[in-house]
Amino acid sequence: MNMPSATVIQDLESRHVLQTYKRQPLVLVRGRGMHLYDSDGRGHLDFISGIGVTVLGHGHEGLATVIADQAQTLLHTSNLYYHPLQGQLAARLAALSGLERAFFCNSGAEAMEACLKFARRYWYSQGRSQRTRFVALEHGFSGRTLGALSVTANPHYREPFGPLIPGVTFVSPDDPSALRAAVTDETAAIIAEPLQGEGGVRPLPEVMAATIADVARATGTLLLADEVQCGLGRTGWPFHFQSFNWQPDLVTVGKAIGAGVPVGAALVSGRVAAQIAAGDHGTTYGGNLLATRAALYVIEQLTGTTDAVPYAHGGLIGHVREVGQYFGEQLEGLRERHAIVDHVRGAGVMRGLALTIDAQPVVDRAREAGLLVNRTAECVVRMLPPFIVSTDDIDAAVAILDRVLTEVAA
Ligand SMILES: Cc1ncc(COP(=O)(O)O)c(C=O)c1O
């Protein structure tokens, strides 16, 4: 295929693609492992993985082979019929998460929409139809559809689209007593990202995590863990809620599960699943053969096994645990050397450098130097590399950041 120039590609987009994204000035045309290549043939070390998606790296031969094989066998049947893969994927997710059942969709926002509906449906079935409200956390992000937006705190994303779903209370992650006060006998679910991503790579304070678990248990309120960004191995846990010993009733999954093939899932506990009936929710594409075949392969790589067993520290998740520790240590070194790095946040290969200044100049200069990272919550340089990242890749990324932080501070 003849590749049009970067200018032609950008110009065509500027005329015909709805301008909802502020793109960085880079046209990416292919990838291999940890590297992406632009239209001028220049390589870039990928420490953002399409916002936490391409966990196996780029141009992965095993993933490409199963996708090609599935494309030649059968891509899609709809949910009118059975096919062999959806049950297998649901069983693997159940073994990893402890939640019995899965509903498949195509994105993180759709997973959140499904969970919001399932939470309300649960209480409706119990004859408690006044339990429709949600308690969510400030700095949380759950997607751009109207339901997901309604439980997303950032006023910048919300304001132009009101009125949103009523009955959502936001509390500060640093204020456990506000959470206790906010949960009433009208609350359907407490919603929390166990490690907040878009909000600035903010770990949930332990005392808040314990309070959430306690309030959910004491009041019977459903606990909805949004694991779209932090889940499926990114922090070294199959699901980050496991680091708190939470027992959520609803879990959203997205991003990593398809490694680039659009897949989402709502994981549902037995007690909630028992109240969901045929016709309560649905989607044409959700759980089709392409998506489930890719996701099965990804989970095999993450866990190092083809069996539906609880996680046993193998595969790429084990690798993330080890390399994630090294990553954290190297970033701490940057903090020690650079006054504009206020602190380092995150876990595993989900990390943020919280700066004392706007992060955009650092992101821009890093890109010019061949490293892709992104800015979130204005002052945070967010890093979500593929799970295959090595200590050498980390050294290379940290060396670039070291230079860039010096330049930006000057
Ligand atoms: C925690 C969390 N939930 C939900 C979403 C929405 O996912 P998607 O963009 O796939 O709709 C995101 C996306 O960044 C996310 O980080």
Short mmCIF file of N, CA, C and O in Angstrom, two decimals, residues 171-183 207-208 211 215:
data_model
loop_
_atom_site.label_atom_id
_atom_site.label_comp_id
_atom_site.label_asym_id
_atom_site.label_seq_id
_atom_site.Cartn_x
_atom_site.Cartn_y
_atom_site.Cartn_z
N VAL A 171 -17.48 11.59 46.66
CA VAL A 171 -16.77 11.89 47.91
C VAL A 171 -15.27 11.86 47.63
O VAL A 171 -14.80 11.18 46.71
N SER A 172 -14.53 12.57 48.46
CA SER A 172 -13.08 12.59 48.29
C SER A 172 -12.50 11.24 48.71
O SER A 172 -12.89 10.70 49.75
N PRO A 173 -11.54 10.70 47.95
CA PRO A 173 -10.90 9.44 48.36
C PRO A 173 -10.16 9.57 49.70
O PRO A 173 -9.83 8.57 50.32
N ASP A 174 -9.94 10.82 50.13
CA ASP A 174 -9.25 11.04 51.41
C ASP A 174 -10.21 11.25 52.57
O ASP A 174 -9.76 11.62 53.67
N ASP A 175 -11.49 11.02 52.35
CA ASP A 175 -12.46 11.33 53.39
C ASP A 175 -13.39 10.13 53.68
O ASP A 175 -14.56 10.11 53.26
N PRO A 176 -12.90 9.14 54.40
CA PRO A 176 -13.71 7.95 54.67
C PRO A 176 -15.01 8.27 55.39
O PRO A 176 -16.03 7.63 55.13
N SER A 177 -15.00 9.30 56.27
CA SER A 177 -16.26 9.57 56.98
C SER A 177 -17.31 10.14 56.03
O SER A 177 -18.51 9.89 56.19
N ALA A 178 -16.87 10.88 54.99
CA ALA A 178 -17.83 11.36 53.98
C ALA A 178 -18.45 10.17 53.24
O ALA A 178 -19.64 10.19 52.91
N LEU A 179 -17.64 9.15 53.00
CA LEU A 179 -18.19 7.96 52.34
C LEU A 179 -19.24 7.29 53.22
O LEU A 179 -20.34 6.96 52.75
N ARG A 180 -18.92 7.14 54.50
CA ARG A 180 -19.88 6.52 55.43
C ARG A 180 -21.19 7.30 55.42
O ARG A 180 -22.28 6.73 55.42
N ALA A 181 -21.09 8.64 55.39
CA ALA A 181 -22.30 9.47 55.45
C ALA A 181 -23.07 9.42 54.13
O ALA A 181 -24.30 9.53 54.12
N ALA A 182 -22.34 9.24 53.02
CA ALA A 182 -23.00 9.32 51.71
C ALA A 182 -23.81 8.07 51.39
O ALA A 182 -24.78 8.12 50.64
N VAL A 183 -23.41 6.93 51.94
CA VAL A 183 -24.11 5.67 51.62
C VAL A 183 -25.37 5.57 52.49
O VAL A 183 -25.28 5.58 53.72
N VAL A 207 -6.91 3.34 54.06
CA VAL A 207 -8.02 3.53 55.00
C VAL A 207 -9.33 3.69 54.23
O VAL A 207 -10.39 3.19 54.66
N MET A 208 -9.28 4.34 53.06
CA MET A 208 -10.50 4.46 52.25
C MET A 208 -10.90 3.09 51.69
O MET A 208 -12.08 2.73 51.67
N THR A 211 -12.53 1.24 54.39
CA THR A 211 -13.85 1.79 54.71
C THR A 211 -14.88 1.37 53.67
O THR A 211 -16.01 1.00 54.00
N VAL A 215 -18.20 -0.56 54.68
CA VAL A 215 -19.54 0.02 54.47
C VAL A 215 -20.36 -0.90 53.55
O VAL A 215 -21.55 -1.14 53.80
#
